[in-house]
XYZ file of C-alpha atoms in Angstrom:
640
model
C 47.614 105.063 243.717
C 47.450 108.629 242.459
C 44.587 110.745 243.764
C 43.302 112.964 240.954
C 41.829 116.319 241.795
C 38.596 117.485 240.247
C 39.390 120.044 237.523
C 39.311 123.520 239.046
C 37.565 125.221 236.141
C 34.849 122.565 236.073
C 33.597 122.926 239.652
C 30.170 124.469 239.220
C 26.541 123.721 240.130
C 25.207 120.621 238.411
C 21.846 122.092 237.427
C 23.010 124.099 234.381
C 24.696 121.048 232.868
C 21.666 118.915 233.646
C 19.327 121.486 232.128
C 21.392 121.759 228.976
C 21.558 117.974 228.713
C 17.775 117.630 229.149
C 16.882 118.880 225.706
C 19.600 116.848 224.044
C 18.758 113.665 225.895
C 15.029 113.995 225.148
C 15.692 114.683 221.481
C 17.939 111.639 221.183
C 15.595 109.413 223.148
C 12.743 110.401 220.858
C 14.837 109.623 217.796
C 14.794 113.223 216.661
C 17.448 114.928 214.585
C 19.391 117.577 216.472
C 19.460 120.711 214.290
C 22.765 121.920 212.900
C 24.408 124.459 215.179
C 27.048 125.661 212.739
C 27.798 125.685 209.044
C 30.306 122.847 209.516
C 27.459 120.509 210.507
C 25.831 119.682 207.193
C 22.091 119.555 206.642
C 21.962 115.877 205.657
C 24.878 113.738 206.860
C 25.357 110.437 205.042
C 24.290 107.568 207.316
C 23.763 103.829 207.259
C 22.827 101.408 210.048
C 22.426 97.682 210.536
C 18.979 96.206 211.136
C 19.663 95.725 214.843
C 21.676 98.864 215.542
C 21.624 99.602 219.261
C 23.140 103.088 219.079
C 22.794 106.209 216.971
C 25.189 109.031 216.055
C 24.048 112.646 215.691
C 26.249 115.587 214.702
C 25.887 118.303 217.354
C 28.299 121.122 216.653
C 31.653 121.913 215.114
C 34.537 124.308 215.603
C 35.871 125.531 212.253
C 39.389 126.971 211.986
C 38.695 128.196 208.441
C 41.969 126.595 207.291
C 41.875 124.128 204.386
C 44.287 121.220 203.930
C 46.954 122.401 206.385
C 46.308 119.950 209.260
C 44.628 122.590 211.434
C 42.729 119.899 213.413
C 44.386 116.541 214.014
C 44.706 114.585 217.267
C 42.040 115.442 219.847
C 41.638 114.618 223.527
C 39.058 115.571 226.158
C 39.341 116.842 229.721
C 36.908 118.671 231.982
C 34.558 120.249 229.443
C 37.397 121.081 227.053
C 38.887 119.616 223.901
C 42.621 119.833 223.277
C 43.207 119.701 219.523
C 46.518 119.536 217.668
C 46.662 122.415 215.170
C 49.745 121.555 213.119
C 49.165 124.588 210.897
C 49.989 126.729 213.931
C 52.344 124.220 215.563
C 50.208 124.430 218.699
C 47.234 123.017 220.611
C 43.816 124.688 220.302
C 41.849 124.546 223.570
C 38.101 124.461 222.917
C 35.233 124.982 225.370
C 32.495 122.410 224.730
C 30.267 123.036 227.732
C 27.689 123.755 225.038
C 28.503 120.962 222.564
C 26.340 122.520 219.874
C 28.634 125.559 219.753
C 32.288 124.759 220.573
C 34.409 127.866 221.033
C 38.142 128.478 221.258
C 39.530 129.532 224.632
C 43.222 129.857 223.810
C 46.202 128.177 222.126
C 49.028 126.280 223.775
C 52.438 126.666 222.175
C 55.771 125.091 223.041
C 58.184 127.873 222.061
C 60.426 128.933 224.970
C 59.204 126.119 227.230
C 62.020 125.475 229.735
C 63.731 122.118 229.160
C 64.778 120.151 232.210
C 68.561 120.286 232.352
C 68.808 123.598 230.531
C 67.710 125.454 227.420
C 64.288 126.126 225.952
C 62.195 124.682 223.132
C 63.117 126.706 220.025
C 60.854 128.536 217.614
C 59.628 126.407 214.735
C 58.915 123.314 216.836
C 55.660 121.560 215.896
C 52.989 119.818 217.979
C 52.131 116.285 216.829
C 50.057 114.827 219.666
C 48.429 115.650 223.006
C 47.190 113.754 226.066
C 45.773 114.818 229.456
C 45.808 112.919 232.757
C 42.758 112.785 235.004
C 44.026 115.570 237.281
C 44.778 117.952 234.408
C 48.479 117.272 233.796
C 48.731 117.660 230.033
C 51.528 116.692 227.655
C 52.305 117.621 224.056
C 54.585 115.653 221.723
C 56.795 118.264 220.047
C 58.855 117.748 216.893
C 62.151 119.620 216.527
C 62.461 122.211 213.728
C 64.985 119.732 212.291
C 62.829 116.630 212.490
C 65.760 114.196 212.617
C 66.948 115.795 215.879
C 65.649 114.856 219.322
C 62.192 116.190 220.155
C 60.429 116.970 223.426
C 57.468 116.261 225.613
C 56.101 119.593 226.839
C 53.865 119.584 229.913
C 51.020 121.974 230.728
C 48.183 122.546 233.202
C 44.901 121.679 231.476
C 42.938 123.221 234.359
C 44.268 126.714 233.705
C 42.121 129.548 232.392
C 44.977 130.591 230.067
C 48.011 128.855 228.571
C 50.129 127.448 231.386
C 53.243 125.596 230.191
C 55.098 123.809 233.003
C 58.280 122.559 231.362
C 59.736 120.022 228.946
C 61.925 116.908 228.721
C 63.918 115.618 225.756
C 62.921 112.358 224.028
C 63.826 110.673 220.716
C 63.631 111.994 217.175
C 60.189 112.996 215.895
C 57.858 112.143 218.790
C 54.730 111.461 216.740
C 52.314 110.331 219.444
C 52.084 110.484 223.233
C 49.809 108.522 225.547
C 49.329 108.462 229.319
C 48.927 105.137 231.118
C 45.472 104.473 232.623
C 46.862 104.742 236.174
C 48.546 108.069 235.377
C 52.055 106.805 236.167
C 53.676 107.084 232.747
C 53.697 109.214 229.613
C 54.817 107.126 226.626
C 55.944 108.675 223.335
C 56.377 106.949 219.986
C 59.517 108.542 218.503
C 59.121 107.834 214.802
C 62.617 108.726 213.652
C 61.692 109.375 210.011
C 64.520 110.190 207.567
C 65.030 113.673 206.211
C 63.436 114.585 202.901
C 66.407 113.591 200.727
C 67.043 110.368 202.706
C 70.603 111.220 203.723
C 69.905 111.124 207.468
C 67.755 108.456 209.130
C 67.627 108.523 212.959
C 66.733 105.482 215.031
C 63.148 104.923 216.069
C 62.547 104.641 219.803
C 59.980 104.694 222.596
C 60.355 107.036 225.584
C 58.797 106.246 228.978
C 58.487 109.180 231.399
C 57.564 108.584 235.044
C 55.111 111.336 235.926
C 54.921 113.335 239.173
C 51.906 112.850 241.429
C 50.892 116.514 241.084
C 50.362 118.855 238.130
C 53.988 119.683 237.424
C 56.679 118.903 234.867
C 58.909 115.850 235.436
C 62.708 116.023 235.458
C 64.913 114.685 232.667
C 66.244 112.073 235.091
C 62.953 110.116 234.970
C 62.993 109.773 231.180
C 63.947 106.313 229.897
C 64.181 105.651 226.161
C 63.938 102.120 224.765
C 65.569 101.354 221.407
C 65.665 98.441 218.969
C 69.425 97.820 219.085
C 69.005 94.330 220.567
C 67.098 93.311 217.410
C 70.009 94.059 215.067
C 71.657 91.147 213.246
C 73.726 89.324 215.856
C 71.808 90.985 218.705
C 70.274 89.319 221.730
C 66.682 89.431 220.426
C 65.032 88.183 217.243
C 62.557 90.040 215.052
C 59.304 88.244 214.388
C 58.926 86.571 211.013
C 57.782 88.898 208.195
C 58.688 92.116 210.035
C 59.611 94.407 207.143
C 63.137 95.875 207.120
C 63.804 97.417 203.714
C 64.887 100.396 201.660
C 68.217 102.203 201.377
C 70.895 101.244 203.889
C 72.655 104.362 205.189
C 74.922 102.346 207.443
C 74.719 102.021 211.212
C 71.905 100.107 212.908
C 69.718 99.114 209.960
C 66.903 97.561 211.996
C 66.756 100.432 214.485
C 66.602 103.099 211.780
C 64.034 101.107 209.787
C 61.528 100.593 212.591
C 59.453 103.769 213.026
C 57.100 103.903 216.051
C 53.820 105.510 215.026
C 51.157 105.101 217.693
C 50.883 103.824 221.285
C 48.259 101.767 223.118
C 48.715 100.933 226.803
C 47.161 97.896 228.450
C 44.504 98.550 231.133
C 46.951 97.463 233.856
C 49.461 100.164 232.851
C 52.287 97.612 232.592
C 52.758 97.130 228.838
C 52.641 99.441 225.830
C 51.907 98.192 222.332
C 53.504 100.415 219.693
C 52.592 100.360 216.009
C 55.523 100.187 213.569
C 53.438 101.100 210.540
C 55.790 100.709 207.584
C 57.161 97.484 209.071
C 53.581 96.125 209.400
C 54.392 95.210 212.984
C 53.724 95.952 216.656
C 56.390 96.310 219.358
C 55.686 95.205 222.918
C 57.243 97.470 225.560
C 57.621 96.664 229.263
C 56.910 99.993 230.977
C 58.442 98.993 234.297
C 61.829 98.051 232.808
C 61.605 100.352 229.744
C 62.511 97.414 227.519
C 61.193 96.416 224.090
C 60.507 92.731 224.649
C 59.131 91.681 221.254
C 58.491 92.897 217.704
C 55.755 90.947 215.894
C 54.513 91.119 212.324
C 50.763 91.467 211.856
C 50.821 89.294 208.757
C 48.714 89.961 205.668
C 45.090 90.005 204.592
C 44.349 87.613 201.724
C 42.302 89.503 199.146
C 41.629 86.217 197.373
C 39.202 85.086 200.091
C 35.467 85.836 199.941
C 34.590 88.713 202.278
C 38.090 90.204 201.971
C 37.931 91.610 198.456
C 38.634 95.191 197.378
C 37.755 97.570 194.569
C 41.231 97.876 193.071
C 40.628 100.260 190.176
C 39.296 103.750 189.579
C 38.702 102.759 185.949
C 36.561 99.637 186.021
C 35.492 99.368 183.279
C 37.885 101.619 181.375
C 37.032 105.315 181.849
C 33.713 104.445 183.508
C 34.354 104.004 187.251
C 31.838 101.965 189.199
C 31.635 99.959 192.419
C 33.370 96.644 191.738
C 34.496 94.904 194.943
C 36.064 91.566 194.043
C 38.635 89.015 195.137
C 42.079 88.479 193.581
C 44.007 85.260 194.199
C 47.638 86.213 194.830
C 46.908 89.755 196.099
C 47.446 90.494 199.773
C 47.063 93.596 201.890
C 49.621 94.704 204.469
C 47.598 95.820 207.507
C 50.028 98.649 208.401
C 47.799 100.275 211.049
C 48.035 103.889 212.062
C 45.820 104.134 215.154
C 45.797 101.422 217.839
C 43.894 101.089 221.109
C 43.562 98.484 223.861
C 40.609 97.193 225.874
C 39.606 94.308 228.113
C 37.096 91.600 227.223
C 36.640 88.217 228.873
C 39.402 89.137 231.355
C 41.926 89.454 228.508
C 43.549 92.423 226.785
C 42.840 92.957 223.098
C 44.295 95.417 220.628
C 42.185 97.223 218.016
C 43.793 98.714 214.904
C 42.741 100.994 212.036
C 44.564 99.483 209.067
C 45.507 102.525 206.975
C 48.674 101.506 205.117
C 51.663 103.707 204.330
C 54.506 103.654 201.790
C 58.014 105.041 202.132
C 58.950 107.783 199.702
C 62.016 109.854 200.604
C 64.490 111.437 198.210
C 65.027 109.213 195.186
C 63.609 106.183 196.959
C 59.978 105.312 196.104
C 58.590 102.066 197.502
C 55.268 101.981 195.676
C 54.449 101.400 192.014
C 51.367 100.705 189.908
C 50.909 97.065 188.948
C 50.895 97.887 185.230
C 54.364 99.448 185.541
C 56.007 96.251 186.755
C 58.570 95.086 184.209
C 59.302 98.663 183.060
C 61.679 101.422 184.170
C 63.930 99.002 186.014
C 61.115 97.317 187.965
C 60.978 93.524 188.046
C 57.984 91.936 186.252
C 55.143 89.751 187.424
C 55.978 86.055 187.128
C 54.357 84.501 184.077
C 52.773 81.755 186.191
C 51.334 84.178 188.771
C 47.521 84.094 188.934
C 47.723 87.886 188.616
C 49.707 87.924 185.364
C 46.610 88.377 183.190
C 45.111 91.110 185.393
C 47.397 94.062 184.686
C 44.884 96.115 182.705
C 43.434 99.312 184.166
C 40.028 97.711 184.772
C 41.623 94.971 186.894
C 44.798 95.573 188.933
C 46.820 97.748 186.576
C 46.282 100.998 188.470
C 46.573 99.581 191.998
C 49.570 100.833 193.977
C 51.610 97.992 195.500
C 54.970 97.673 197.251
C 58.014 96.720 195.209
C 59.755 95.402 198.343
C 57.594 92.335 199.039
C 56.263 89.439 196.939
C 59.273 88.307 194.885
C 59.720 84.615 194.108
C 62.506 82.614 195.764
C 64.917 83.464 192.956
C 64.184 87.179 193.317
C 63.529 87.525 189.588
C 59.790 88.325 189.448
C 56.711 88.862 191.613
C 54.604 85.780 192.243
C 52.405 87.663 194.736
C 51.521 91.338 195.108
C 51.096 93.306 198.346
C 49.040 96.505 198.597
C 49.153 99.149 201.322
C 46.616 98.764 204.124
C 43.718 96.321 204.295
C 40.805 98.801 204.128
C 39.557 97.301 207.397
C 39.902 97.369 211.167
C 41.130 94.410 213.202
C 41.011 93.055 216.741
C 44.124 91.198 217.921
C 45.246 89.131 220.842
C 48.348 90.631 222.438
C 50.487 87.836 220.950
C 49.679 89.138 217.462
C 47.081 86.542 216.474
C 43.979 87.993 214.881
C 40.606 87.641 216.620
C 38.519 89.616 214.082
C 38.803 91.622 210.885
C 36.066 93.626 209.182
C 37.175 92.490 205.713
C 35.419 94.350 202.905
C 32.710 95.807 205.199
C 33.917 99.395 204.920
C 33.837 99.476 201.121
C 30.480 97.682 200.944
C 28.850 99.875 203.592
C 30.083 103.165 202.129
C 29.109 102.011 198.615
C 25.554 101.300 199.761
C 25.316 104.542 201.740
C 26.600 106.878 199.021
C 27.294 105.073 195.722
C 27.812 108.268 193.692
C 30.905 109.098 195.768
C 32.221 105.629 196.589
C 35.915 105.739 197.566
C 36.015 109.514 197.121
C 39.055 111.512 198.100
C 38.784 114.026 200.955
C 39.957 117.223 199.269
C 37.958 116.455 196.130
C 34.498 114.934 195.766
C 34.777 112.166 193.194
C 33.794 108.604 192.376
C 36.508 106.017 193.011
C 39.274 108.571 193.396
C 40.967 106.276 195.955
C 40.075 102.780 194.729
C 43.491 102.380 193.111
C 45.275 103.296 196.343
C 43.962 102.582 199.861
C 40.202 102.916 199.429
C 38.373 104.518 202.380
C 41.649 104.491 204.383
C 40.793 103.750 208.039
C 43.015 106.157 209.980
C 42.312 106.140 213.690
C 39.862 104.909 216.305
C 38.498 105.301 219.791
C 36.917 102.765 222.143
C 34.105 103.520 224.560
C 31.403 102.008 226.741
C 27.754 102.814 225.994
C 25.044 101.243 228.139
C 27.415 98.552 229.380
C 28.691 97.468 225.952
C 32.010 98.245 224.281
C 32.126 99.975 220.902
C 34.868 100.898 218.452
C 34.574 104.185 216.532
C 36.775 104.132 213.424
C 37.495 107.207 211.281
C 37.802 106.868 207.487
C 40.329 109.438 206.314
C 39.486 109.705 202.608
C 35.757 109.236 201.989
C 35.132 110.461 205.518
C 32.865 109.452 208.345
C 32.867 107.222 211.417
C 32.189 103.478 211.438
C 30.802 102.094 214.705
C 31.124 98.428 215.706
C 30.004 96.579 218.818
C 33.212 94.831 219.976
C 31.903 93.361 223.231
C 32.749 89.949 221.773
C 36.226 90.425 220.218
C 35.788 87.468 217.873
C 32.378 88.511 216.546
C 32.372 92.292 216.208
C 29.084 93.636 214.811
C 28.577 96.665 212.567
C 26.196 99.164 214.160
C 26.122 102.437 212.247
C 28.038 104.783 209.960
C 27.778 108.566 209.821
C 29.593 111.018 207.553
C 29.146 114.735 208.267
C 30.082 115.756 204.726
C 28.358 117.470 201.820
C 29.780 115.925 198.648
C 28.207 118.622 196.482
C 31.052 120.855 197.714
C 34.356 119.731 196.192
C 37.079 121.777 197.832
C 39.739 121.369 195.156
C 37.279 122.787 192.621
C 36.405 125.591 195.052
C 40.065 126.472 195.507
C 40.571 126.504 191.729
C 37.547 128.795 191.421
C 38.879 131.125 194.117
C 36.051 130.428 196.593
C 37.826 127.881 198.811
C 37.661 129.615 202.198
C 34.077 130.731 201.632
C 32.958 127.225 200.639
C 34.846 125.335 203.357
C 32.158 125.450 206.109
C 29.561 124.041 203.714
C 31.740 121.026 202.899
C 31.510 119.624 206.413
C 34.211 117.310 207.746
C 37.118 116.281 205.513
C 39.888 113.894 206.524
C 39.120 112.499 210.007
C 42.464 112.191 211.818
C 41.878 112.097 215.589
C 38.971 110.435 217.432
C 38.167 110.749 221.160
C 35.340 109.086 223.098
C 33.703 111.084 225.915
C 31.825 108.992 228.479
C 28.395 110.131 229.644
C 29.743 110.601 233.171
C 32.349 113.070 231.868
C 30.277 114.691 229.130
C 29.193 118.311 229.271
C 25.963 117.250 227.541
C 25.173 114.424 229.949
C 25.222 111.859 227.122
C 28.236 110.072 225.619
C 29.862 111.925 222.750
C 32.554 111.473 220.139
C 34.985 114.245 219.181
C 36.636 114.088 215.754
C 39.491 116.249 214.478
C 39.496 116.617 210.679
C 42.856 117.594 209.216
C 41.741 118.627 205.713
C 38.692 120.745 206.633
C 40.310 122.001 209.838
C 37.118 121.238 211.768
C 36.583 119.576 215.144
C 33.116 118.057 215.353
C 31.119 116.614 218.241
C 28.652 113.747 217.839
C 26.067 112.673 220.399
C 25.860 108.914 220.889
C 22.298 107.815 221.529
C 20.807 104.396 222.198
C 17.906 102.532 220.633
C 16.239 100.702 223.501
C 14.184 98.591 221.101
C 17.366 97.146 219.628
C 18.704 95.918 222.988
C 17.254 92.964 224.883
C 16.686 92.783 228.636
C 20.110 91.160 229.082
C 21.850 94.010 227.286
C 22.577 91.911 224.202
C 21.679 93.179 220.708
C 18.298 91.861 219.637
C 19.764 90.860 216.261
C 23.309 89.850 215.375
C 23.940 90.804 211.777
C 27.428 90.708 210.353
C 27.267 94.282 209.113
C 27.839 93.267 205.495
C 24.306 94.120 204.385
C 23.586 97.563 205.835
C 20.179 99.167 205.842
C 20.266 102.852 204.995
C 19.102 105.110 207.780
C 17.157 108.299 207.278
C 19.332 111.287 206.468
C 19.066 114.666 208.143
C 16.805 116.068 205.436
C 14.329 113.204 205.857
C 14.119 113.941 209.570
C 13.408 117.621 208.991
C 9.728 117.484 210.136
C 10.935 116.499 213.608
C 13.563 119.225 213.673
C 11.295 121.870 215.192
C 10.521 119.746 218.238
C 14.207 118.883 218.685
C 15.051 122.580 218.482
C 12.437 123.443 221.094
C 13.773 120.794 223.474
C 17.330 122.011 223.091
C 16.344 125.658 223.502
C 14.372 124.812 226.625
C 17.428 123.225 228.180
C 19.634 126.145 227.171
C 17.191 128.717 228.598
C 16.996 126.812 231.891
C 20.778 126.781 232.107
C 20.995 130.517 231.321
C 18.406 131.494 233.913
C 20.012 129.361 236.590
C 23.440 130.862 235.938
C 21.991 134.383 236.192
C 20.520 133.514 239.588
C 23.870 132.158 240.835
C 26.002 135.108 239.663
């Protein structure tokens, strides 16, 4: 058992934090809107809640890098009153102080250049940060991509307690470490080494998973404790068998075809710290990794969502009817969605481990190889056609399926001469899975229906441009990532929608009957950033746009929160903003046994009041917050 030390920088009298939290807690308890603390928190966030919603979400404050569409805020994690945010535009980690969550401020940046590598050498200039995690005692780790992404990358360790950047050292892992996670017991750091090909698809390294045994103190581990698991045993003729429907496809560059095809994307670790579950996004699969033996024990396909079943439809066109886009969610017999999750997380319910995925979808496109095509282009330019007897054969017009992007690698008939089924990228949903790969729950078409009801004029909008149905022909709202947290004794999933924006919240206490709670989108659609850039006012308009492109989501428990209430931190890669949301509770919606007073499915949302409609209460909320802040300030002056 590792004994974690209390963060050094966070040891301070409790009264200031309590005083600051007082105003916030009272405002939330009274159902009042917390006033915007910065330009990146918009005046009237889009919101929608179910009839029996037990929790609320309120935008508190935002840190704005002022950088548009350069991934200046991606993965985010929390430790000791600070957020650690991947700023890929700088190739570094931004460290933000959120002791006052209404006004996050930057403390310093953490870079990897010149970090000493165990065994010799240093991390070179040009290396890029992809992910970050922090253990409970402040041992932090960054996943660092080599300047040549097909070369081996590194995990770089740092002291998250430090008042200034304090890099401790590095170890080498596989090619393109895209995500790193620390086991709940603090024993292991696990990196998903994606092993993507180079841009012209002439080099394709093997995907792998590295398991690093961590020291018991805040220090860098040695290279000798790094173990890297590969997929070699799953090659044809190997000792292990791939699960049915695991996708292995595309150009064959020779060598280990399975190992180069499987690209680890994201890691979830079971609550017992014994097994990691690693998303293989393009393969539509999950790998199971034994952390004790550093062995990949299974690779399982997630299967497909049937868009021909009621409740699992999609809006497949941005021109339905022709040149007049509108909300048109419908089913299509013969069309299936490949789940292809990006983010994955694990939790315990009913004494069992469950996996939760945000089903984004992703296509391969490297060099001359392009996996995706529009349905209407099948049968042209060397592409095989739809089979004449397919139920989809008459639906290739733009108002139906013609503009939908599908894979050309899956769906052929037995003869391989035409497509009898079509498979699109992602399922536009989130799912809950048993660890054996069987599905316990899927949200189906909830996300499209809820966002359509909440903001019909910008249904399926893109992130960089405000438009109607700009993403219907691709992956819709595009669920990207998620976090899981406990609020008032119940477990919730917080899912970020990358394109239209916003956070979906579901009660997942019962894994088989997840319930939609609320949706909030801190975005002003009247500001379309692509138009602003074209007009030359992009940087000036960026703060007014709000949050664009949620990428990383982190839950902050009330017991750890600087505000004294649970919060959610969201890194937005397109707007370059990192925004904090307070998570409040509606006591009237929860019964004496802690169960929701109503159990709606979430498919018929009731629109909540927006920020502008709550404006009359804003003055009181402001007074409560200011009172807490003044109390904190006066107390600190007395203790200096």
